[in-house]
Coordinates of N, CA and C in Angstrom, one line a residue:
M23 N -7.7 -48.1 92.6 CA -8.3 -47.3 91.6 C -9.7 -48.0 91.2
L24 N -10.6 -47.2 91.0 CA -12.0 -47.7 90.6 C -12.0 -47.8 89.1
L25 N -12.3 -49.0 88.6 CA -12.4 -49.3 87.2 C -13.9 -49.2 86.8
T26 N -14.1 -48.7 85.6 CA -15.4 -48.7 84.9 C -15.3 -49.3 83.6
P27 N -15.4 -50.6 83.5 CA -15.1 -51.4 82.3 C -16.1 -51.2 81.2
H28 N -15.6 -51.3 79.9 CA -16.5 -51.4 78.8 C -17.1 -52.8 78.7
A29 N -18.2 -52.9 78.0 CA -18.9 -54.2 77.9 C -18.0 -55.4 77.6
E30 N -17.1 -55.2 76.6 CA -16.2 -56.3 76.2 C -15.2 -56.7 77.2
A31 N -15.0 -55.8 78.3 CA -14.0 -56.2 79.3 C -14.7 -56.8 80.6
V32 N -16.0 -56.9 80.6 CA -16.7 -57.4 81.8 C -16.3 -58.8 82.1
E33 N -16.2 -59.7 81.1 CA -15.9 -61.1 81.3 C -14.5 -61.2 81.9
D34 N -13.5 -60.5 81.4 CA -12.2 -60.5 82.0 C -12.2 -60.0 83.4
L35 N -13.0 -59.0 83.7 CA -13.1 -58.4 85.0 C -13.6 -59.5 86.0
L36 N -14.5 -60.3 85.6 CA -15.1 -61.3 86.5 C -14.0 -62.4 86.8
S37 N -13.0 -62.5 86.1 CA -11.9 -63.5 86.4 C -11.0 -63.0 87.5
T38 N -11.1 -61.8 88.0 CA -10.3 -61.3 89.0 C -10.5 -62.1 90.3
P39 N -9.4 -62.5 90.9 CA -9.6 -63.4 92.1 C -10.5 -62.9 93.2
E40 N -10.3 -61.6 93.6 CA -11.2 -61.0 94.5 C -11.5 -59.5 94.0
L41 N -12.7 -59.3 93.8 CA -13.1 -58.0 93.2 C -14.3 -57.4 94.0
V42 N -14.3 -56.2 94.4 CA -15.4 -55.5 95.0 C -16.2 -54.8 93.8
L43 N -17.3 -55.3 93.5 CA -18.1 -54.7 92.4 C -19.2 -53.8 92.9
L44 N -19.3 -52.6 92.4 CA -20.3 -51.6 92.7 C -21.3 -51.6 91.6
L45 N -22.6 -51.7 91.9 CA -23.6 -51.6 91.0 C -24.4 -50.3 91.2
G46 N -24.6 -49.6 90.1 CA -25.2 -48.3 90.2 C -26.0 -48.0 89.0
R47 N -26.5 -46.8 89.0 CA -27.3 -46.2 87.8 C -26.8 -44.8 87.6
E48 N -26.8 -44.4 86.4 CA -26.5 -43.0 86.0 C -27.4 -42.0 86.7
G49 N -26.9 -41.0 87.2 CA -27.8 -40.0 87.8 C -28.2 -40.3 89.3
C50 N -27.8 -41.4 89.8 CA -28.0 -41.8 91.2 C -27.0 -41.1 92.1
V51 N -27.4 -40.2 92.9 CA -26.5 -39.4 93.8 C -25.7 -40.3 94.7
Q52 N -26.5 -41.3 95.3 CA -25.8 -42.2 96.3 C -24.8 -43.1 95.5
C53 N -25.1 -43.5 94.3 CA -24.2 -44.3 93.5 C -22.9 -43.5 93.2
S54 N -23.0 -42.2 92.9 CA -21.9 -41.3 92.6 C -21.1 -41.1 93.9
D55 N -21.8 -40.9 95.0 CA -21.0 -40.7 96.3 C -20.2 -42.0 96.6
L56 N -20.8 -43.1 96.4 CA -20.1 -44.4 96.7 C -18.9 -44.6 95.8
A57 N -19.1 -44.2 94.5 CA -18.0 -44.3 93.5 C -16.8 -43.4 93.9
T58 N -17.1 -42.3 94.4 CA -16.0 -41.3 94.8 C -15.3 -41.9 96.0
V59 N -16.0 -42.4 97.0 CA -15.4 -43.0 98.2 C -14.6 -44.3 97.8
A60 N -15.2 -45.1 96.9 CA -14.5 -46.4 96.5 C -13.2 -46.1 95.7
D61 N -13.2 -45.1 95.0 CA -11.9 -44.8 94.2 C -10.8 -44.5 95.2
R62 N -11.0 -43.7 96.2 CA -10.0 -43.5 97.2 C -9.7 -44.8 98.0
W63 N -10.8 -45.4 98.4 CA -10.6 -46.7 99.3 C -9.8 -47.7 98.5
S64 N -10.1 -47.9 97.3 CA -9.4 -49.0 96.5 C -7.9 -48.7 96.5
D65 N -7.5 -47.4 96.3 CA -6.1 -47.0 96.3 C -5.5 -47.3 97.6
E66 N -6.2 -46.9 98.7 CA -5.7 -47.0 100.0 C -5.4 -48.5 100.5
V67 N -6.4 -49.3 100.2 CA -6.3 -50.7 100.7 C -5.8 -51.7 99.7
G68 N -5.6 -51.3 98.4 CA -5.1 -52.1 97.4 C -6.1 -53.2 96.9
Q69 N -7.3 -53.0 97.1 CA -8.4 -53.9 96.6 C -9.0 -53.5 95.3
P70 N -8.9 -54.4 94.3 CA -9.6 -54.1 93.0 C -11.1 -53.8 93.2
C71 N -11.5 -52.8 92.5 CA -12.9 -52.3 92.7 C -13.4 -51.8 91.3
A72 N -14.6 -52.1 91.0 CA -15.1 -51.8 89.7 C -16.6 -51.3 89.8
L73 N -16.9 -50.2 89.1 CA -18.3 -49.7 89.0 C -18.9 -50.1 87.7
I74 N -20.1 -50.6 87.8 CA -20.8 -50.9 86.6 C -22.2 -50.3 86.7
L75 N -22.5 -49.4 85.7 CA -23.8 -48.7 85.7 C -24.7 -49.7 84.9
L76 N -25.8 -50.1 85.5 CA -26.6 -51.2 85.0 C -27.4 -50.8 83.7
E77 N -27.6 -49.5 83.4 CA -28.3 -49.2 82.2 C -27.4 -49.1 81.0
E78 N -26.1 -49.2 81.2 CA -25.1 -49.2 80.1 C -24.9 -50.6 79.5
E79 N -24.1 -50.6 78.4 CA -23.8 -51.9 77.8 C -23.1 -52.9 78.7
A80 N -22.2 -52.3 79.6 CA -21.5 -53.1 80.5 C -22.5 -53.8 81.5
G81 N -23.5 -53.1 81.9 CA -24.5 -53.6 82.8 C -25.3 -54.7 82.2
A82 N -25.6 -54.6 80.9 CA -26.3 -55.7 80.2 C -25.4 -56.9 80.1
R83 N -24.1 -56.7 79.8 CA -23.2 -57.8 79.7 C -23.0 -58.5 81.0
L84 N -23.0 -57.7 82.1 CA -22.8 -58.3 83.4 C -24.1 -59.1 83.7
R85 N -25.3 -58.7 83.4 CA -26.5 -59.4 83.7 C -26.5 -60.8 82.9
S86 N -25.9 -60.8 81.7 CA -25.9 -62.0 81.0 C -24.9 -63.0 81.5
L87 N -23.8 -62.5 82.2 CA -22.8 -63.4 82.7 C -23.1 -63.7 84.2
L88 N -23.8 -62.9 84.9 CA -24.1 -63.0 86.3 C -25.5 -62.7 86.6
P89 N -26.4 -63.7 86.2 CA -27.9 -63.4 86.3 C -28.4 -62.9 87.6
M90 N -27.7 -63.1 88.7 CA -28.2 -62.6 90.0 C -28.3 -61.1 90.1
V91 N -27.5 -60.4 89.2 CA -27.5 -59.0 89.2 C -28.9 -58.4 88.8
A92 N -29.7 -59.2 88.0 CA -31.0 -58.7 87.7 C -32.0 -58.7 88.9
H93 N -31.6 -59.4 90.0 CA -32.4 -59.5 91.1 C -32.0 -58.4 92.2
V94 N -31.0 -57.7 92.0 CA -30.6 -56.6 92.9 C -31.6 -55.5 92.7
D95 N -32.3 -55.2 93.8 CA -33.4 -54.2 93.7 C -33.1 -52.9 94.4
M96 N -32.0 -52.8 95.1 CA -31.7 -51.6 95.8 C -30.3 -51.1 95.4
L97 N -30.1 -49.9 95.0 CA -28.8 -49.4 94.6 C -28.5 -48.2 95.4
P98 N -27.2 -47.9 95.6 CA -26.1 -48.7 95.1 C -26.0 -50.0 95.9
A99 N -25.4 -51.0 95.2 CA -25.1 -52.3 95.8 C -23.6 -52.6 95.7
V100 N -23.1 -53.3 96.7 CA -21.7 -53.6 96.7 C -21.7 -55.2 96.7
V101 N -21.0 -55.8 95.7 CA -21.0 -57.2 95.6 C -19.6 -57.7 95.6
P102 N -19.1 -58.3 96.7 CA -17.8 -58.9 96.7 C -17.8 -60.2 95.9
L103 N -16.9 -60.3 94.9 CA -16.9 -61.4 94.0 C -15.6 -62.1 94.2
R104 N -15.6 -63.4 94.2 CA -14.4 -64.3 94.3 C -14.5 -65.1 93.0
H105 N -13.5 -64.9 92.1 CA -13.5 -65.6 90.8 C -14.8 -65.5 90.1
G106 N -15.5 -64.3 90.1 CA -16.7 -64.1 89.4 C -18.0 -64.6 90.1
A107 N -17.8 -65.2 91.3 CA -19.0 -65.7 92.1 C -19.3 -64.7 93.2
P108 N -20.5 -64.3 93.3 CA -20.9 -63.4 94.4 C -20.7 -64.1 95.8
V109 N -20.1 -63.3 96.7 CA -20.0 -63.8 98.1 C -21.1 -63.2 98.9
D110 N -21.6 -62.0 98.6 CA -22.7 -61.4 99.3 C -23.2 -60.2 98.5
V111 N -24.3 -59.6 98.9 CA -24.7 -58.3 98.4 C -24.9 -57.4 99.5
L112 N -24.2 -56.3 99.5 CA -24.3 -55.3 100.6 C -24.8 -54.0 100.1
H113 N -25.4 -53.2 101.0 CA -25.9 -51.9 100.6 C -25.3 -50.8 101.6
G114 N -25.1 -49.6 101.0 CA -24.6 -48.5 101.8 C -23.9 -47.6 100.8
Q115 N -23.4 -46.5 101.3 CA -22.7 -45.6 100.4 C -21.4 -45.0 101.0
G116 N -20.9 -45.6 102.1 CA -19.7 -45.1 102.7 C -18.6 -46.1 102.7
R117 N -17.5 -45.7 103.3 CA -16.4 -46.6 103.4 C -16.7 -47.9 104.2
D118 N -17.6 -47.8 105.1 CA -18.0 -49.0 105.9 C -18.5 -50.1 105.1
V119 N -19.3 -49.9 104.1 CA -19.8 -50.9 103.2 C -18.7 -51.6 102.4
L120 N -17.7 -50.8 102.0 CA -16.5 -51.3 101.3 C -15.7 -52.2 102.2
D121 N -15.5 -51.7 103.5 CA -14.7 -52.5 104.4 C -15.4 -53.8 104.8
R122 N -16.8 -53.8 104.9 CA -17.5 -55.0 105.1 C -17.4 -56.0 103.9
A123 N -17.4 -55.4 102.7 CA -17.3 -56.3 101.5 C -15.9 -57.0 101.5
M124 N -14.9 -56.2 101.8 CA -13.5 -56.8 101.9 C -13.4 -57.9 103.0
A125 N -14.1 -57.6 104.1 CA -14.0 -58.5 105.2 C -14.7 -59.9 104.8
R126 N -15.7 -59.8 103.9 CA -16.3 -61.1 103.5 C -15.4 -62.0 102.8
F127 N -14.3 -61.5 102.2 CA -13.3 -62.4 101.6 C -12.6 -63.2 102.6
A128 N -12.4 -62.7 103.8 CA -11.7 -63.4 104.9 C -12.6 -64.4 105.5
E129 N -13.9 -64.2 105.5 CA -14.8 -65.1 106.1 C -15.0 -66.4 105.3
D130 N -14.9 -66.4 104.0 CA -15.2 -67.6 103.2 C -13.9 -68.4 103.0

């Protein structure tokens, strides 16, 4: 299931052992497409996945907790996180980018 946390839940979200984080913007068609694919993908593979829209309060909270987010300049972005630390930043909008993100957990 794809989570879309409120600002006050972002810190707890970052404590997830392995999380695939999607960064997007409201009105971005590619971001919406990725969110739709990620919702199905997360259910199928059992990998926690969360979408944060950067212009919302949750996006501001995420930037304060994870400053590297401010440097992501291409959206949508997929950031595999291990205990809140970014493992990589990937780009794409299909299932393949989600599979690559999950594979990064096995590499580290």
